[in-house]
Amino acid sequence: MEPKMRQDPSLKSRAFRPRERKQAATMNVTRNVEGLLALSQQEQLVDMSNSYPLSASEDEEDSDGERKCQKLLEAISALGGKNRWKLAERSEASLKVSEFSVSSEGSGENLVLSDLLGAAKKLPLLTVVKKQLNRVRSKKTVETPLNKEEAERTLREVAFSRASHTLSKWDPVVVKNRQAEQLVFSMEQEPSAVAPLEHMFSGWKARTPLEQDVLNLLHKNRQPVTDPLLTPVEKASLKAMSLEEAKIHRAELQRARALQSYYEARARREKKIKSKKYHKIVKKGKAKKAQKECEHLLKANPNVALEEVGKIEKARMMERMSLKHQDGGKWAKSKAKMAKFDPEARQARQEQLAKNRVLTQKLQVPPESEEEQECLAEVATLFASEGMSDLSDNAPNPWMSRGDKVQTEPEQLPELGAHEFSKSEGDGRPVVVEDILWKYCEPREFPRKRSELNHNAKPVDRQTDKDSNSLKVLSESMALSQKLSHQPRKHEMSSVGIVKEKREKQQMIDLQNLLSIKTPAVKSLAVPTIEELEGEVERDHRQLIKEAFAGDDVIRDFLKDKREAVEANEPNLDLTLPGWGEWVGAGLKSSTKKRRPLLKTPEGSQRKDKNLPNVIVSEKRNILMAGHQVQVLPLPFTHYQQFERTIQNPVGATWNTQRAFQKLTIPKVSTKPGHIIKPIKAENVGYRSSSRSDLSMLQSNPKGLSRRDYKQMRTCAAD
Amino acid sequence: MEMVPKPRSHAPAKKDRLRAKRKKPRRYWEQESGASPGPPPKKRSSRPARPRSSQVLRRSRISRKAQVPKPERRKPEQTLSGAQDPFPGPAPAPLEVSRKFRRIDKSKPLPSPKSKTRSRLEAAEAEEEEASVRAARSELLLAEQPGFLEGEDGEDTAKILQADIVEAVDIASAAKHFDLNLRQFGPYRLNYSRTGRHLALGGRRGHVAALDWVTKQLMCEINVMEAVRDIQFLHSEALLAVAQNRWLYIYDNQGIELHCVRRCDRVTRLEFLPFHFLLATASETGFLTYLDVSVGKIVAALNARAGRLSVMAQNPYNAVIHLGHSNGTVSLWSPAVKEPLAKILCHRGGIRAVAVDSTGTYMATSGLDHQLKIFDLRGTYQPLSARTLPQGAGHLAFSQRGLLVAGMGDVVSIWKGPGKASPPSLEQPYLTHRLSGHVHGLQFCPFEDVLGVGHSGGITSMLVPGAAEPNFDGLENNPYRSRKQRQEWEVKALLEKVPAELICLDPRALAEVDVISLEQRKKERIERLGYDPDAKATFQPKLKQKGRSSTASLVKRRRKVLDKEHRDKVRQSLEEQEQQQQQQQQQEKTKPPGTRPSALDRFVPQGDPWGINWCLCLLS
């Protein structure tokens, strides 16, 4: 190659005009870059211009056009020739005579290319040359080279952008590999596809006599041997079946679609109707229809009717649950406002209230034990007389029945309290009960009450404990608590006159109730022999136990324990300074106000056993256990709950099937021992490389890429 | 074969196991109809024939049972031959069953994750789903189905005598009913090994024996010449722990004394925690001692501070030890904590017996007040049902499938629940049996429908249909294992030993993050760095052109954002206060109106009106 920046004198002459220079200076960097990149092309041009000795120096005076022309012709004819480097002919005397070349000095004028072209206009044979010359003219001259630093910087920038562009296509691959469950090296291996059976058979030939026999047999019976494994008959039947099926199927589909569209259209139409009256009428019609059907069913099929009734009941329950008919709705509020002025609104509101009343009424459950039955008999008769008996003969709801049981219990001890207390114990706050209990557990107040209550409690025990199985060893505190938890029963007479017993839910599990729930005795077939033999003794023994444990108040001890546990956990500190603001001395106590703890437990931290009166759950932290727990969040997670979710699924073989275990514990990277792990290649991932380095790789794999790879590549590029 | 171990699940057990047992072990080359070791596969519901091209949900591999067949079906891929895969797609798995194996608790709300985290979470959920589906599919391999005695209409199963049952069942099962008449050495305690193959018995007067009770082959028989209080197999049948009058002794299956553990003295009850290799002993001195039998060290000695301990049971679900006390409480213990994890007041009198069912859901207690109660252990500790027994139960035990047995005097009563995972209903006993002496020890045999009763007249092995889990995990508890297999298992079990510190009420606590120390670390880091690296950056207003980025306007903009945040905070706190007020109002409503207002009411703090006013001021 020749040196790159060699320039023709003719070009030079045009190149450095002041204006052009200015332009070059203002040219932005990218143009420069383009210029730089275009260098290679220019080189070619330079070569060309060199090869044609079109130097202007050969020309003489303007007047000598023909001569010029001839010279040119000669030069051109010499283009393809062997003697390219002819010595110029000297035709004129000049100041400087060189034996190698001619100079136009003296003529005082530069040669311009257009002059040459003008001369060449007339010659049709020279079109090729003309074109070339034109091209040369149209080419801009090369700009001044940038200074070194700038040029290098621009080069670097371009190189970087190119490299990053070429590398960016690897991004999806990298992401995929990072997220992959497992990376298998070496990567070139293709998964061995499982060939269908037929493919395997296609290359097979019968060799042994047995095989040949079998083949013969098959041929005789016109059974297919290799390719389609179905007999022609089978094939035909299959085809026929499929067509028929398809037709039926299609018809079905059409029908369904049409029906659906009809229904949809209808529903849409009806939904649009805004008339309230219309909707009311529709609703009424539906209700009537349902009623009729129900009656019909009652006659025809009582079982189904029962189910229907059950459904209605369920709907009622749903409605009851949803509290739709409460007074708080938007509509209800508006009606309440209008009720003063508008009789219709008043009526509507009343209707809703009535409905609410009916819905929220508690169903009566048939009581279990005899005593309860007795006590509820009156109520039941009342209900029956009012035609409400249907409410009471429902299936027993365990929740309700439990409440009933608890409620009815205290009726057995009517004399307990000095005042009349009813059974519905509606205090929703267990803490209050406990507090009160504790208060009464205080030894100071205790003995007095005890003496009072023992008096009352004992005869009660005798009365109720006819059935000696039910242990009603009522301690004082228990009696007290029951007394305290009772409330006057509320009897409410509604405007209609229905007696309604309003009971409030027992939200809290009472410790006393827990332990004193009346438990039915087991009717065992085999009674332990000892009892049969010495029943009397046994009874005495039981009495003994009862008496032994009557004084020994388990509950009180437990509550005391619990209180201690709770207090031990509280950070209450006694911050009193003795003598600060008051008198001190022997026998003087600081005032209660000052003894109040200043630090209180934070509101949010509740004990786990706050609502469980019979339990003390330790709040102590298991430090040894915490040592095994995760204490630092791994990186992508920002919240511990997110991380917890990922570790909740156990991995071990104890909790998983063999396969699941293997899959869960698959290694992140698997390699083959003794195999070289080659760097990743573009074609392995489905790319066609364009950069030079990738080109080299392509050359090493002359096969090129498959169609699929192209497609993939295109999609990647689109991404 | 994939055996699925199931956490807290009730696997289907076989029907009428009693007829099932054959002595001859089945070989793989034999036909299935031939002699099979366990029960022949009876009444195994054949796989329902699926439609030719069953539709498969694309997304999940789960098919619902009540699924309306969609008209559009995915066409199976055509092969060259035209032959089609009759069951295209992955095999369906029952949804209900797979739900049972889901372990990720999705009830807790998650703070919205970023994309990277989300992909991790999704991966974890996909893994869980796949594992659960696989587990659900392999349920098919649990071929045996459960079954109970069912009386003909009106017939009470409790009236059925053991003799009747023995008459009805096959010879192999009938052989499992036997009586050992050992009147000489007093009331007996007994213990079955974990595989259910071996039985150890210890008489009060020193008689200790171990036998393969299925073949009735005696392994060893000795007299320790001392009172025997309790007996317990360790992890395998090769080791035997005996609580004698003074110390705790360990014998091997030849009857050779291996150890005398003097640190455990006057032991009354023994319990072995198989996954932790811990032997828990309750002593007369009031100590609960945990002995690690794999290394021979005492892990913890806890003072229960409740006098003599003689009632103990373990919760097989979380390896927590339940101790019954004379003050009517049951306390729950872990070797990692010095105080009881929980204390439950159960009875008015002292506790006589405690038992916990295999799923760790129910606890049965009986007290001196002659009551038998069943408690719920899932956080509430409330009694679910209670009965008064004529003479109180001195011993209680749960079977693998949730049957409850109570020994009262010389009578044994068994109750069963109405369904799967339900507590035994104490309404009607399922079976009763009278023994020749007073009951002194009870245990259901694992993987056999047998109840072992130790009493003053010896040992009785009763048949209780439906008591045990019919499908055993051959890798875990194989009743038919050879010596070599047992050794292999022993090595594996030792490798998988769970540290004693991990015993706590919720065994899944290991899958939780230690939040307290996490926050502690965070706080320390903030202190060290001087700022919170995770905190949201304070708002930096953008630079704007044309003179709008003057200092004043910057401050204004910043203030705007700050105010907005502040307003949000205040609004939130206001809402909370309103809620509180509403609650208070509700409480007031529920307050009995009859109570008279007291003069002291004025000192009761009300609401917090100041706070609200303050907030309102801020808002305006």
XYZ file of N, CA, C and O in Angstrom, chain B residues 500-569:
280
model
N -31.522 -29.865 70.077
C -32.514 -29.766 71.151
C -33.054 -28.358 71.300
O -34.168 -28.158 71.758
N -32.263 -27.364 70.872
C -32.728 -25.981 71.053
C -33.921 -25.660 70.180
O -34.612 -24.687 70.403
N -34.102 -26.456 69.156
C -35.167 -26.123 68.205
C -36.551 -26.516 68.704
O -37.529 -26.302 68.013
N -36.618 -27.111 69.876
C -37.936 -27.493 70.374
C -38.663 -26.245 70.855
O -38.176 -25.516 71.727
N -39.793 -25.978 70.253
C -40.621 -24.862 70.708
C -42.063 -25.164 70.307
O -42.330 -26.182 69.671
N -42.954 -24.278 70.678
C -44.368 -24.589 70.455
C -44.691 -24.670 68.970
O -45.483 -25.493 68.558
N -44.098 -23.796 68.186
C -44.363 -23.825 66.757
C -43.149 -24.383 66.046
O -42.129 -23.712 65.938
N -43.207 -25.625 65.584
C -42.010 -26.214 64.981
C -41.623 -25.553 63.669
O -40.554 -25.781 63.158
N -42.490 -24.718 63.127
C -42.150 -24.052 61.885
C -41.422 -22.725 62.135
O -41.205 -21.949 61.214
N -41.088 -22.479 63.376
C -40.432 -21.209 63.704
C -39.076 -21.091 63.024
O -38.569 -19.993 62.852
N -38.522 -22.220 62.644
C -37.216 -22.178 61.980
C -37.321 -21.484 60.628
O -36.346 -20.929 60.131
N -38.494 -21.517 60.055
C -38.682 -20.879 58.747
C -39.028 -19.403 58.887
O -39.493 -18.798 57.941
N -38.813 -18.873 60.055
C -39.098 -17.464 60.253
C -37.797 -16.701 60.471
O -36.799 -17.267 60.898
N -37.879 -15.446 60.192
C -36.708 -14.595 60.394
C -36.743 -14.072 61.820
O -37.802 -13.780 62.366
N -35.575 -14.019 62.431
C -35.488 -13.503 63.792
C -35.591 -11.977 63.728
O -34.598 -11.287 63.530
N -36.805 -11.507 63.877
C -37.071 -10.084 63.602
C -36.378 -9.188 64.621
O -35.851 -8.126 64.274
N -36.355 -9.664 65.852
C -35.813 -8.795 66.900
C -34.344 -8.490 66.649
O -33.910 -7.338 66.639
N -33.571 -9.562 66.393
C -32.145 -9.295 66.176
C -31.913 -8.611 64.845
O -30.948 -7.862 64.681
N -32.815 -8.858 63.905
C -32.700 -8.163 62.618
C -32.811 -6.661 62.819
O -31.992 -5.871 62.315
N -33.799 -6.280 63.608
C -33.990 -4.857 63.841
C -32.860 -4.275 64.679
O -32.442 -3.135 64.472
N -32.407 -5.097 65.590
C -31.291 -4.650 66.427
C -30.078 -4.331 65.552
O -29.428 -3.297 65.691
N -29.798 -5.257 64.654
C -28.654 -5.054 63.762
C -28.824 -3.808 62.922
O -27.880 -3.059 62.679
N -30.047 -3.621 62.461
C -30.326 -2.455 61.632
C -30.048 -1.170 62.427
O -29.405 -0.237 61.934
N -30.502 -1.197 63.660
C -30.316 -0.009 64.487
C -28.829 0.264 64.690
O -28.359 1.394 64.568
N -28.104 -0.817 64.961
C -26.663 -0.652 65.181
C -25.988 -0.090 63.930
O -25.100 0.761 64.013
N -26.422 -0.574 62.803
C -25.817 -0.123 61.546
C -26.075 1.367 61.339
O -25.182 2.119 60.948
N -27.308 1.759 61.633
C -27.635 3.171 61.475
C -26.777 4.020 62.400
O -26.264 5.072 62.021
N -26.582 3.508 63.589
C -25.745 4.259 64.535
C -24.317 4.371 64.030
O -23.670 5.407 64.125
N -23.848 3.255 63.482
C -22.470 3.230 63.015
C -22.276 4.175 61.843
O -21.317 4.907 61.753
N -23.221 4.131 60.918
C -23.071 4.938 59.710
C -23.443 6.398 59.947
O -22.980 7.275 59.241
N -24.303 6.610 60.914
C -24.756 7.969 61.151
C -25.973 8.346 60.332
O -26.504 9.429 60.455
N -26.405 7.467 59.456
C -27.646 7.726 58.704
C -28.265 6.393 58.341
O -27.629 5.348 58.446
N -29.490 6.451 57.917
C -30.181 5.212 57.569
C -30.039 4.966 56.074
O -30.589 5.714 55.258
N -29.273 3.957 55.689
C -29.062 3.752 54.258
C -30.318 3.267 53.536
O -30.450 3.442 52.331
N -31.236 2.660 54.279
C -32.438 2.132 53.615
C -33.577 3.147 53.589
O -34.599 2.903 52.963
N -33.379 4.250 54.287
C -34.485 5.198 54.381
C -34.728 5.889 53.045
O -33.840 5.966 52.197
N -35.923 6.324 52.894
C -36.285 7.045 51.675
C -35.530 8.370 51.662
O -35.480 9.070 52.662
N -34.959 8.669 50.514
C -34.198 9.910 50.434
C -35.139 11.091 50.561
O -36.282 11.047 50.098
N -34.624 12.124 51.199
C -35.466 13.313 51.331
C -35.672 13.935 49.959
O -34.827 13.826 49.072
N -36.750 14.617 49.834
C -37.130 15.142 48.534
C -36.176 16.245 48.090
O -35.947 17.198 48.833
N -35.607 16.080 46.918
C -34.754 17.115 46.349
C -35.465 17.700 45.147
O -35.646 17.021 44.143
N -35.841 18.978 45.214
C -36.563 19.542 44.074
C -35.659 19.653 42.858
O -34.465 19.899 42.979
N -36.286 19.462 41.705
C -35.527 19.522 40.458
C -35.191 20.980 40.148
O -35.928 21.889 40.525
N -34.114 21.130 39.388
C -33.766 22.470 38.949
C -34.658 22.857 37.785
O -34.886 22.058 36.880
N -35.158 24.038 37.830
C -35.990 24.506 36.731
C -35.364 25.734 36.103
O -34.565 26.431 36.743
N -35.775 26.016 34.889
C -35.162 27.126 34.180
C -36.013 28.384 34.294
O -37.098 28.375 34.867
N -35.517 29.400 33.672
C -36.227 30.672 33.571
C -36.519 31.256 34.948
O -37.630 31.691 35.243
N -35.569 31.152 35.816
C -35.709 31.850 37.071
C -36.679 31.242 38.056
O -36.970 31.836 39.079
N -37.198 30.050 37.713
C -38.145 29.464 38.642
C -37.450 28.618 39.691
O -38.087 27.929 40.470
N -36.165 28.574 39.629
C -35.431 27.741 40.573
C -34.756 28.594 41.625
O -33.696 28.255 42.120
N -35.393 29.698 41.955
C -34.803 30.550 42.983
C -34.868 29.837 44.320
O -35.632 28.882 44.494
N -34.097 30.260 45.235
C -34.024 29.589 46.523
C -35.390 29.540 47.187
O -35.785 28.525 47.762
N -36.089 30.640 47.073
C -37.403 30.689 47.719
C -38.336 29.646 47.134
O -39.017 28.913 47.862
N -38.324 29.546 45.814
C -39.266 28.594 45.220
C -38.839 27.162 45.515
O -39.664 26.267 45.680
N -37.537 26.948 45.589
C -37.057 25.615 45.958
C -37.582 25.240 47.332
O -38.103 24.146 47.555
N -37.425 26.176 48.248
C -37.893 25.926 49.617
C -39.383 25.665 49.621
O -39.894 24.755 50.283
N -40.070 26.447 48.807
C -41.521 26.293 48.748
C -41.899 24.897 48.284
O -42.769 24.238 48.847
N -41.197 24.507 47.230
C -41.550 23.180 46.681
C -41.249 22.060 47.665
O -41.997 21.126 47.828
N -40.115 22.232 48.311
C -39.752 21.210 49.283
C -40.803 21.143 50.401
O -41.241 20.084 50.818
N -41.193 22.300 50.840
C -42.152 22.403 51.922
C -43.491 21.736 51.535
O -44.126 21.041 52.315
N -43.833 21.929 50.251
C -45.085 21.343 49.748
C -45.098 19.832 49.962
O -46.034 19.261 50.513
N -44.030 19.216 49.520
C -43.952 17.753 49.620
C -43.958 17.317 51.078
O -44.673 16.389 51.480
N -43.165 18.019 51.880
C -43.093 17.660 53.294
C -44.476 17.758 53.936
O -44.896 16.886 54.699
N -45.158 18.847 53.592
C -46.488 19.037 54.167
C -47.418 17.918 53.770
O -48.211 17.428 54.573
N -47.272 17.501 52.529
C -48.166 16.434 52.071
C -47.933 15.164 52.884
O -48.861 14.504 53.344
N -46.669 14.836 53.063
C -46.361 13.639 53.849
C -46.914 13.764 55.259
O -47.511 12.824 55.806
N -46.703 14.936 55.793
C -47.155 15.154 57.155
C -48.668 15.007 57.247
O -49.203 14.378 58.157
N -49.339 15.567 56.240
C -50.797 15.490 56.238
C -51.271 14.038 56.190
O -52.196 13.633 56.874
N -50.569 13.268 55.364
C -50.930 11.849 55.273
C -50.814 11.168 56.637
O -51.684 10.418 57.063
N -49.707 11.495 57.294
C -49.485 10.878 58.600
C -50.614 11.247 59.558
O -51.181 10.398 60.249
